[in-house]
mmCIF file of C-alpha atoms and ligand atoms in Angstrom:
data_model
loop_
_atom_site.group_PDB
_atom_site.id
_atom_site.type_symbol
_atom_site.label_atom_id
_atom_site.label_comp_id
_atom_site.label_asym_id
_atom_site.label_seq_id
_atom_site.Cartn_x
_atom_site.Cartn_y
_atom_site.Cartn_z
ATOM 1 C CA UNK C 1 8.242 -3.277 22.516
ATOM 2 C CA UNK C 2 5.678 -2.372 19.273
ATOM 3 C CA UNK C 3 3.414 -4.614 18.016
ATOM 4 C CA UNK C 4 2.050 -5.346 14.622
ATOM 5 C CA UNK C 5 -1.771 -4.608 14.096
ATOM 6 C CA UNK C 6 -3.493 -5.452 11.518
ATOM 7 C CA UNK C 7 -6.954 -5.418 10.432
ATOM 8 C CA UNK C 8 -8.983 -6.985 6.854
ATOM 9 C CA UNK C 9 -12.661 -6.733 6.778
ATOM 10 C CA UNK C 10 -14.636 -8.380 4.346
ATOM 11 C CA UNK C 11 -18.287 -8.725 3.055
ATOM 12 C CA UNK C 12 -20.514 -11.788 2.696
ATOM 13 C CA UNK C 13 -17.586 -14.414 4.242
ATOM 14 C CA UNK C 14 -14.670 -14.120 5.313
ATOM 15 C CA UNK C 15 -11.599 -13.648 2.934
ATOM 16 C CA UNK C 16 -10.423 -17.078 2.999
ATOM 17 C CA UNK C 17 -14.457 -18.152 2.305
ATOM 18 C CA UNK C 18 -15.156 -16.081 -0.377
ATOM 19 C CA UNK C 19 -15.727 -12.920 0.951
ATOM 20 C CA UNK C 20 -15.421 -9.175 -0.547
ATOM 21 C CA UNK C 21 -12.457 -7.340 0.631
ATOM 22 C CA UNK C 22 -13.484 -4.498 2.143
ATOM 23 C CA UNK C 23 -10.933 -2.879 3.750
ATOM 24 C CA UNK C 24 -7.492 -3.604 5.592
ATOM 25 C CA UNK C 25 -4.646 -1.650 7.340
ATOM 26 C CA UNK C 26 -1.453 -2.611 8.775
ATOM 27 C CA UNK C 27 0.282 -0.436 11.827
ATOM 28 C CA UNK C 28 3.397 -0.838 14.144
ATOM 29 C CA UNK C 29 2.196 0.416 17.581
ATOM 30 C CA UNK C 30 3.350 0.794 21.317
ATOM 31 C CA UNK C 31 0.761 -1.461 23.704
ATOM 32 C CA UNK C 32 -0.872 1.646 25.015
ATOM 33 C CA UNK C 33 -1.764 2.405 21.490
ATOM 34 C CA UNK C 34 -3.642 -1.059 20.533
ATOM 35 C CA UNK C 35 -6.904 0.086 22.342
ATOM 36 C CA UNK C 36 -7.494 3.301 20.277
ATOM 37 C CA UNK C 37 -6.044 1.814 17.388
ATOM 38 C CA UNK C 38 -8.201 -1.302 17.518
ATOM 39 C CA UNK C 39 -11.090 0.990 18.179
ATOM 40 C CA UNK C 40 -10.239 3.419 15.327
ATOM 41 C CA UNK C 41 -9.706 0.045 12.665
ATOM 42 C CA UNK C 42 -13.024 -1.230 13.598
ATOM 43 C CA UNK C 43 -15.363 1.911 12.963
ATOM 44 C CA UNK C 44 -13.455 2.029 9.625
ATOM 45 C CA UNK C 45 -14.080 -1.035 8.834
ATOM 46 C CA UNK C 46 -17.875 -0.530 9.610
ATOM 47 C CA UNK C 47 -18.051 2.610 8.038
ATOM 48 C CA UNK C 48 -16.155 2.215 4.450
ATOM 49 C CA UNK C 49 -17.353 3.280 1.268
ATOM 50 C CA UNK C 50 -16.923 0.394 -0.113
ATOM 51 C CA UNK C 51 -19.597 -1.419 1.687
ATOM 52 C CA UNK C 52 -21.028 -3.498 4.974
ATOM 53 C CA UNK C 53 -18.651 -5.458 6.298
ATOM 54 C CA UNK C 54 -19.290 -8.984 7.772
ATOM 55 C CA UNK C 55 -16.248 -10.432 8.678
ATOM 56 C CA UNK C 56 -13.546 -8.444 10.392
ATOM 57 C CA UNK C 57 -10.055 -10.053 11.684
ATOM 58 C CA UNK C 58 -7.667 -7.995 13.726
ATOM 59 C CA UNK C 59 -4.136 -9.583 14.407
ATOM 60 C CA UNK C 60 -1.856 -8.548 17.338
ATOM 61 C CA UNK C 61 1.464 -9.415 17.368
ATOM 62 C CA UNK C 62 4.736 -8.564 19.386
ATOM 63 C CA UNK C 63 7.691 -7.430 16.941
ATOM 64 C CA UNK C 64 11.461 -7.851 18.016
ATOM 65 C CA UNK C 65 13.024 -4.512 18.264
ATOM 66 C CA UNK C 66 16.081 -5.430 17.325
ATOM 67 C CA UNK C 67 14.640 -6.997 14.193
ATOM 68 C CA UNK C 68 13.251 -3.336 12.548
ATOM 69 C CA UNK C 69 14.438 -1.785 9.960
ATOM 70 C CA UNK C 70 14.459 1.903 9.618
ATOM 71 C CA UNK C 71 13.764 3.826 5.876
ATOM 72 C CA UNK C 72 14.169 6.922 4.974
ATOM 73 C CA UNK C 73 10.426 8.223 3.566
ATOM 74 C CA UNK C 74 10.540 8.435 -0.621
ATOM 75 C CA UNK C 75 10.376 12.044 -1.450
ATOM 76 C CA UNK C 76 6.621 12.545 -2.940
ATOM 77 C CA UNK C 77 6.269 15.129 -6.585
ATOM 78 C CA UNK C 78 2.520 14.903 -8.556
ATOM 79 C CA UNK C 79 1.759 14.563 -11.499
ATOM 80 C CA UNK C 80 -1.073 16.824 -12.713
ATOM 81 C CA UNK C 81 -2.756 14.877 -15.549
ATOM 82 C CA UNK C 82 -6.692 16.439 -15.713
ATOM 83 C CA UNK C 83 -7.708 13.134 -16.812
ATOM 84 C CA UNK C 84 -7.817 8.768 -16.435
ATOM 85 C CA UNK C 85 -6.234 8.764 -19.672
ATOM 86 C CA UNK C 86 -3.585 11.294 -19.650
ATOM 87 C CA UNK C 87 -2.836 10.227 -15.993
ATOM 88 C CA UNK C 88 -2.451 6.263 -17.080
ATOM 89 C CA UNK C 89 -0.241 7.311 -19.433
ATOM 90 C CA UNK C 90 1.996 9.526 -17.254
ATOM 91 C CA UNK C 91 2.369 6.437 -14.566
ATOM 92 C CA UNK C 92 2.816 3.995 -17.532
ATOM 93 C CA UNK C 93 6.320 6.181 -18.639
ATOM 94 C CA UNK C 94 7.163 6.564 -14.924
ATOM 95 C CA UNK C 95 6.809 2.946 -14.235
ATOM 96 C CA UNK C 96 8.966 2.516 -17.806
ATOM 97 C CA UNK C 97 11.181 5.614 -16.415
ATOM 98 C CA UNK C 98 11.826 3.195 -13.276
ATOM 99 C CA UNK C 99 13.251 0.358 -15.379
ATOM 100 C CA UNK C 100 10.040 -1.827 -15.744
ATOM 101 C CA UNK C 101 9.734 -2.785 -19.700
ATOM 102 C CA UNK C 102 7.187 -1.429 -21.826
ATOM 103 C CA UNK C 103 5.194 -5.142 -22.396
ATOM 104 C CA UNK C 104 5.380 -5.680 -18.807
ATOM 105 C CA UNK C 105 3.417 -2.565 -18.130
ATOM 106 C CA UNK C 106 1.085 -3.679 -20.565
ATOM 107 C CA UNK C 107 0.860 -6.616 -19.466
ATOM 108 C CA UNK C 108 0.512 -6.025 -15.612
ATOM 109 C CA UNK C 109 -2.150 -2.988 -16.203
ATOM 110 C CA UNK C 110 -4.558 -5.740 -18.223
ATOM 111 C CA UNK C 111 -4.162 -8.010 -15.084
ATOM 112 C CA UNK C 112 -4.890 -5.396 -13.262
ATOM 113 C CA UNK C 113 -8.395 -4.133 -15.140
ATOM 114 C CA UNK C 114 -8.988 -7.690 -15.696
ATOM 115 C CA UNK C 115 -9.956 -8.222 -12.057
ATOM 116 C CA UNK C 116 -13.953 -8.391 -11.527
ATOM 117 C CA UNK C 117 -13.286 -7.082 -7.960
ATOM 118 C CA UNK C 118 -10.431 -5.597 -5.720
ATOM 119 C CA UNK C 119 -7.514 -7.978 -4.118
ATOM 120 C CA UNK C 120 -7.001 -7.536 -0.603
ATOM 121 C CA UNK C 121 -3.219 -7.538 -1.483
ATOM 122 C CA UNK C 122 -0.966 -6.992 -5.083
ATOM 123 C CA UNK C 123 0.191 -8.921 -7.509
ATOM 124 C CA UNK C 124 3.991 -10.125 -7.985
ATOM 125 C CA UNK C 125 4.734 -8.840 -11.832
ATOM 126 C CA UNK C 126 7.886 -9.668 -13.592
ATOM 127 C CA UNK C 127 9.316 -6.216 -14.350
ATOM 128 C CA UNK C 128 10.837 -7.747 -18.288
ATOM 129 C CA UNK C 129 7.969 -9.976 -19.450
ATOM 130 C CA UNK C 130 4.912 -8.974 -17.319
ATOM 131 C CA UNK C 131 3.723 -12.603 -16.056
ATOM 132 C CA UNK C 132 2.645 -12.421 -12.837
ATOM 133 C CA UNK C 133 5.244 -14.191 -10.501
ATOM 134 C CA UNK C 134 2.890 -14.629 -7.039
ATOM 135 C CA UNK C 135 0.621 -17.662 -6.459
ATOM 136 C CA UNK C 136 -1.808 -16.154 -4.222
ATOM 137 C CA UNK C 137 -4.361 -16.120 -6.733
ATOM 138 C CA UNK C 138 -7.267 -13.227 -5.284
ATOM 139 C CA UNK C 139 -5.521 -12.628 -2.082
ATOM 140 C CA UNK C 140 -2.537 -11.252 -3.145
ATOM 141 C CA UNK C 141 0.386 -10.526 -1.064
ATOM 142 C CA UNK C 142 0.048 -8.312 1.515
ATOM 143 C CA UNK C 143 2.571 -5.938 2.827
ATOM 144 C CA UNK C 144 2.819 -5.806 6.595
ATOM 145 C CA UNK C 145 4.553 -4.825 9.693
ATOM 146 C CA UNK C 146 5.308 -1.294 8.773
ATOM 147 C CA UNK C 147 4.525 2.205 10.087
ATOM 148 C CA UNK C 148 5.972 5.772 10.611
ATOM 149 C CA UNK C 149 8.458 6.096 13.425
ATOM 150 C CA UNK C 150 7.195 9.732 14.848
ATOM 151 C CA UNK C 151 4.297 10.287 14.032
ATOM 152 C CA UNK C 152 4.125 14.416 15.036
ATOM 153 C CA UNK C 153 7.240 14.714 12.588
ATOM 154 C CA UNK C 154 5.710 12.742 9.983
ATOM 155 C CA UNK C 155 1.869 14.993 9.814
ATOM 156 C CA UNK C 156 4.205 17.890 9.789
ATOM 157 C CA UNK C 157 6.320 17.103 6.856
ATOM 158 C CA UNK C 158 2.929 15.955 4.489
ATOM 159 C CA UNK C 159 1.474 19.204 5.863
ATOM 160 C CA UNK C 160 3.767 21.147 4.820
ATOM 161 C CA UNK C 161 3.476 19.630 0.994
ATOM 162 C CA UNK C 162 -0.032 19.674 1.335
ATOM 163 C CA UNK C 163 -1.061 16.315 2.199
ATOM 164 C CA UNK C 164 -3.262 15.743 5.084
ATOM 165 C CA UNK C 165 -5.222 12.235 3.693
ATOM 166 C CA UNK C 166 -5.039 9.009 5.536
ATOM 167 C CA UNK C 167 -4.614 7.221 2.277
ATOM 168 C CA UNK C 168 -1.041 9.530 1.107
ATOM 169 C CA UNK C 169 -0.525 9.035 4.961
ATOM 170 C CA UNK C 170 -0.636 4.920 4.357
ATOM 171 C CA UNK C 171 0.610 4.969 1.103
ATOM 172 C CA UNK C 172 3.831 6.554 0.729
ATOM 173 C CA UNK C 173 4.802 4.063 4.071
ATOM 174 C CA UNK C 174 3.347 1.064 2.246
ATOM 175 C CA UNK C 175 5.589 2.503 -0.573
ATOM 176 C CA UNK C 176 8.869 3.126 0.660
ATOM 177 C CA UNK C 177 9.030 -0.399 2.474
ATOM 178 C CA UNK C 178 7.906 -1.937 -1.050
ATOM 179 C CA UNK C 179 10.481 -0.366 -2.792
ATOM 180 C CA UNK C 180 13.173 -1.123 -0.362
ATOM 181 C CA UNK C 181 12.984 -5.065 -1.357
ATOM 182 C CA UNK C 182 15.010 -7.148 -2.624
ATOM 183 C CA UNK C 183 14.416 -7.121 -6.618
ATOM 184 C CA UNK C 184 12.195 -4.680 -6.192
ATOM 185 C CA UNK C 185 11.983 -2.039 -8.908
ATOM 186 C CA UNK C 186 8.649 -0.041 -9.305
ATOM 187 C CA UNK C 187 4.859 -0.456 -7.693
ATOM 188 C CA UNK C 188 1.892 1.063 -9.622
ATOM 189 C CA UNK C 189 -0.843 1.459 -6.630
ATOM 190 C CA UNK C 190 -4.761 3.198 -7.296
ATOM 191 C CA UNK C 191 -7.144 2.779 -4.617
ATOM 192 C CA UNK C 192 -10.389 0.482 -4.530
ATOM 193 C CA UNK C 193 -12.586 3.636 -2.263
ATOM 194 C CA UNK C 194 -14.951 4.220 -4.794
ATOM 195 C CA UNK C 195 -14.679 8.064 -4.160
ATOM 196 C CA UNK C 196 -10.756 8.621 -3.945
ATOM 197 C CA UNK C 197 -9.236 8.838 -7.464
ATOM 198 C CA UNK C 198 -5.324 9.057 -7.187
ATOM 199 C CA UNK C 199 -3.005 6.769 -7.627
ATOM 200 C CA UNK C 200 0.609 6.403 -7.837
ATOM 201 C CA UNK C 201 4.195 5.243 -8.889
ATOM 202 C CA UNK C 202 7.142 4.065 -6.749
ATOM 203 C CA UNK C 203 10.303 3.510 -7.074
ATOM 204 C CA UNK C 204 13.778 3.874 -5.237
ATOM 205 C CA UNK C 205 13.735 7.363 -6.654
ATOM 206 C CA UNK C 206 10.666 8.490 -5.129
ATOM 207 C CA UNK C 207 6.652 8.474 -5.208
ATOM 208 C CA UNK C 208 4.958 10.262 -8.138
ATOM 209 C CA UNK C 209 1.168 10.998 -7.361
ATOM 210 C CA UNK C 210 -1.457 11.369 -10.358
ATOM 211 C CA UNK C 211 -4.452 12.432 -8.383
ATOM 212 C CA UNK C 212 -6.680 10.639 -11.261
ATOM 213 C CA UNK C 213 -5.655 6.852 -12.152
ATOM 214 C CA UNK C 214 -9.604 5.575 -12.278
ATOM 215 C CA UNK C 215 -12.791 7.197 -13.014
ATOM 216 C CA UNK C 216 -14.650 8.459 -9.785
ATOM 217 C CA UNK C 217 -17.455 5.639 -8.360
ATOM 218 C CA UNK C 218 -14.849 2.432 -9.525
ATOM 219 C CA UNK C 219 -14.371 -0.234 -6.398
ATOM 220 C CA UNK C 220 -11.494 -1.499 -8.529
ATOM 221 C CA UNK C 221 -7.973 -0.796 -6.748
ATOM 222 C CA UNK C 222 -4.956 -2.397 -7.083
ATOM 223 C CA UNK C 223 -1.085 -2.787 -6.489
ATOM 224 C CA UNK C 224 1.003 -4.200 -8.952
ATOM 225 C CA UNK C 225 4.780 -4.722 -7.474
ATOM 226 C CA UNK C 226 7.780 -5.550 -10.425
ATOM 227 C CA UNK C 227 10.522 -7.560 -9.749
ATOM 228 C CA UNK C 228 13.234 -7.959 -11.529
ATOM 229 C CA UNK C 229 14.300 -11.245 -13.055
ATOM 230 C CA UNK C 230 15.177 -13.716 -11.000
ATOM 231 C CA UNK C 231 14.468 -12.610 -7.847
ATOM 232 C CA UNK C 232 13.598 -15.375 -5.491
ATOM 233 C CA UNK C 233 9.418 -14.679 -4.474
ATOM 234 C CA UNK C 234 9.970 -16.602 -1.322
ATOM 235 C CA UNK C 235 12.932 -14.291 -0.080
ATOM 236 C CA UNK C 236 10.422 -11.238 -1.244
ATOM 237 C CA UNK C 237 7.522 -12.043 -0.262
ATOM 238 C CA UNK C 238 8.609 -13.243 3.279
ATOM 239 C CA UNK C 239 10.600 -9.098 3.374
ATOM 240 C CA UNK C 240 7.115 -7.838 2.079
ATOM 241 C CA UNK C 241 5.179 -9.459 4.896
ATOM 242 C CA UNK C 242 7.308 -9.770 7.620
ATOM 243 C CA UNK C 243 10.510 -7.641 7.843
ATOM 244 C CA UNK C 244 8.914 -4.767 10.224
ATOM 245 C CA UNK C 245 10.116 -1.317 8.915
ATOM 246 C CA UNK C 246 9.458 2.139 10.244
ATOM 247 C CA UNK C 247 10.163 4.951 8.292
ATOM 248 C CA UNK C 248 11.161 8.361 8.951
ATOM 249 C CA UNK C 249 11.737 11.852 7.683
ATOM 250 C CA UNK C 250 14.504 12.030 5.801
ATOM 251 C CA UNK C 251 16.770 14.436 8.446
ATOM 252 C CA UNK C 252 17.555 16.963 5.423
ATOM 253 C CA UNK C 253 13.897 17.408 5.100
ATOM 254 C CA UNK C 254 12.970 17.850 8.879
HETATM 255 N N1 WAQ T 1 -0.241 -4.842 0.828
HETATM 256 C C1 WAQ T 1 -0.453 -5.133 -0.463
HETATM 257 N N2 WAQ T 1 -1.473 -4.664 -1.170
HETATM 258 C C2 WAQ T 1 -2.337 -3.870 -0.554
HETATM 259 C C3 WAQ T 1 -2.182 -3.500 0.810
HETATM 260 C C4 WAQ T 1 -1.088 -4.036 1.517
HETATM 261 N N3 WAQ T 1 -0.863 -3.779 2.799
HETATM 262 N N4 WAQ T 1 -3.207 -2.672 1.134
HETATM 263 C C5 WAQ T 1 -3.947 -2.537 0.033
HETATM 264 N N5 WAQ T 1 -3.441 -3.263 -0.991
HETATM 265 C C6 WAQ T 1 -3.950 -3.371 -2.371
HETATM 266 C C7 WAQ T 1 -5.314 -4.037 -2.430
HETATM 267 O O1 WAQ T 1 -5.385 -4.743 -3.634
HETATM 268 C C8 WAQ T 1 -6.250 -2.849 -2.473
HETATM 269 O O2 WAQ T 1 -7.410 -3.164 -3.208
HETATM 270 C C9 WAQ T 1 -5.432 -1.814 -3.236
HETATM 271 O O3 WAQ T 1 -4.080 -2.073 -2.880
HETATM 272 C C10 WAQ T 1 -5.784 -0.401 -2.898
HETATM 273 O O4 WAQ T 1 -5.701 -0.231 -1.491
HETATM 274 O O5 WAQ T 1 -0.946 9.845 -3.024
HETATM 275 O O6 WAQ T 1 -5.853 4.079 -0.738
HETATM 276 O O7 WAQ T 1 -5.814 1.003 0.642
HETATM 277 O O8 WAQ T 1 -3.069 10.418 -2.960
HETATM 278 O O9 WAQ T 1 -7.524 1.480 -1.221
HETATM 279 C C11 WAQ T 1 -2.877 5.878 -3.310
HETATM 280 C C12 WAQ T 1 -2.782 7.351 -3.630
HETATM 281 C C13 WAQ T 1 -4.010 5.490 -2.387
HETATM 282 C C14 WAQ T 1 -2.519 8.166 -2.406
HETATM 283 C C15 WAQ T 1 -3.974 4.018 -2.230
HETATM 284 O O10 WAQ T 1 -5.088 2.098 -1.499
HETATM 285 C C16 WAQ T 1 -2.147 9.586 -2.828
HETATM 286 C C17 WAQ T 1 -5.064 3.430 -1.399
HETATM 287 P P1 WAQ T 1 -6.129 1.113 -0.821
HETATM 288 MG MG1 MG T 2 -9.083 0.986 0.102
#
């Protein structure tokens, strides 16, 4: 049996009050694990960058086995722009690469860097016209009940690429569950740690990483997720936060 464990902290109030986000994260665990897993969300939560938190909520919950879903892992290639702008532009022609129309890039990035502070979850973007399709206002939906099926495997294979951060670690399993969703055709992800700069584009074809998408010091992260027209939100957002997924090494890449 796993269970889904997830974690938000936030300053000042809670989420739901008001709060700031501070930081979340979402794992798929065996019950031996919960304890040093709980432990290990908590002194992150008390220790993140982006500031004190106040208010932390940790959810355990029991997942049906037979319910999961298992994903291969999107193959990961980067980018090198040297710079915010060059690297905004490279993800802007991925993201149109991946289908999504030029306006509704546009469109979603202003959204995006219209936000006075981070979401705790992404927006819902219409991949033609760029109108955000979610009515979660701040909170944003949040992807959940999703995590890497062996683990030893998994640290080998970003090792070998290079990659030993817990955000590529998070990220490219936050990203190949997003992509695998119904009317789902491209995310554009940066993180909101002031200190780590790279961002990224998914799609069914892969993850592209542009280790510069904001200027170092910004709290301002964000996920925007486009969906084709048409797609029903309630059938995606329900796969988004509650279809549990585990995703593996793709076995030709073992
Ligand atoms: N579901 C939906 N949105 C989320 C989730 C989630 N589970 N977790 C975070 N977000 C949103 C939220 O708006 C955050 O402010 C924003 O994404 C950034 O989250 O290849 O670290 O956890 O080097 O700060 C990407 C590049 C790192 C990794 C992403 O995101 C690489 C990162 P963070
Ligand atoms: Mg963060």
């Amino acid at each position: 049996m796993l269970y889904s464990v997830r974690m938000r902290a936030a300053q000042g109030a809670a989420h739901e009050a008001g709060g700031r986000h501070i930081s979340g994260a979402e794992r798929m665990v065996s019950q031996e694990q919960i304890a040093p897993l709980t432990q290990n969300m908590l002194e992150r939560a008390f220790t993140h960058s982006r500031g004190q938190a106040d208010f932390i909520h940790i959810t355990i919950e029991s997942v049906p086995a037979e319910a999961i879903r298992l994903l291969p892992l999107l193959p990961i290639t980067t980018v090198d722009a040297p710079d915010v702008e060059s690297g905004r532009l490279a993800a802007k022609a991925a993201l149109a690469a991946a289908g999504v129309a030029g306006k509704a890039v546009e469109a979603g990035l202003e959204q995006l860097l219209a936000l006075g502070d981070s979401m705790r979850g992404a927006m819902l973007i219409c991949a033609e016209t760029g109108s955000r399709l979610d009515a979660s206002g701040m909170r944003g939906i949040r992807v959940s009940r999703m995590d890497i099926a062996d683990d030893t495997q998994f640290i080998r294979w970003l090792s070998r690429q290079g990659f030993g951060n817990i955000h590529i670690r998070e990220a490219v399993v936050l990203a190949t569950k997003v992509v695998s969703a119904p009317g789902m055709i491209a995310e554009l992800c940066w993180s909101d740690d002031p200190e780590y700069t790279a961002g990224y584009v998914a799609s069914p074809q892969g993850y592209i990483r542009f280790p510069k998408l904001k200027p170092y010091g910004s709290p301002q992260g964000g996920r925007l997720f486009f969906v084709r027209p048409g797609t029903s939100v309630e059938a995606l957002t329900a796969y988004l936060e509650t279809q549990p997924v585990l995703v593996a090494v793709p076995k030709e890449a073992e």
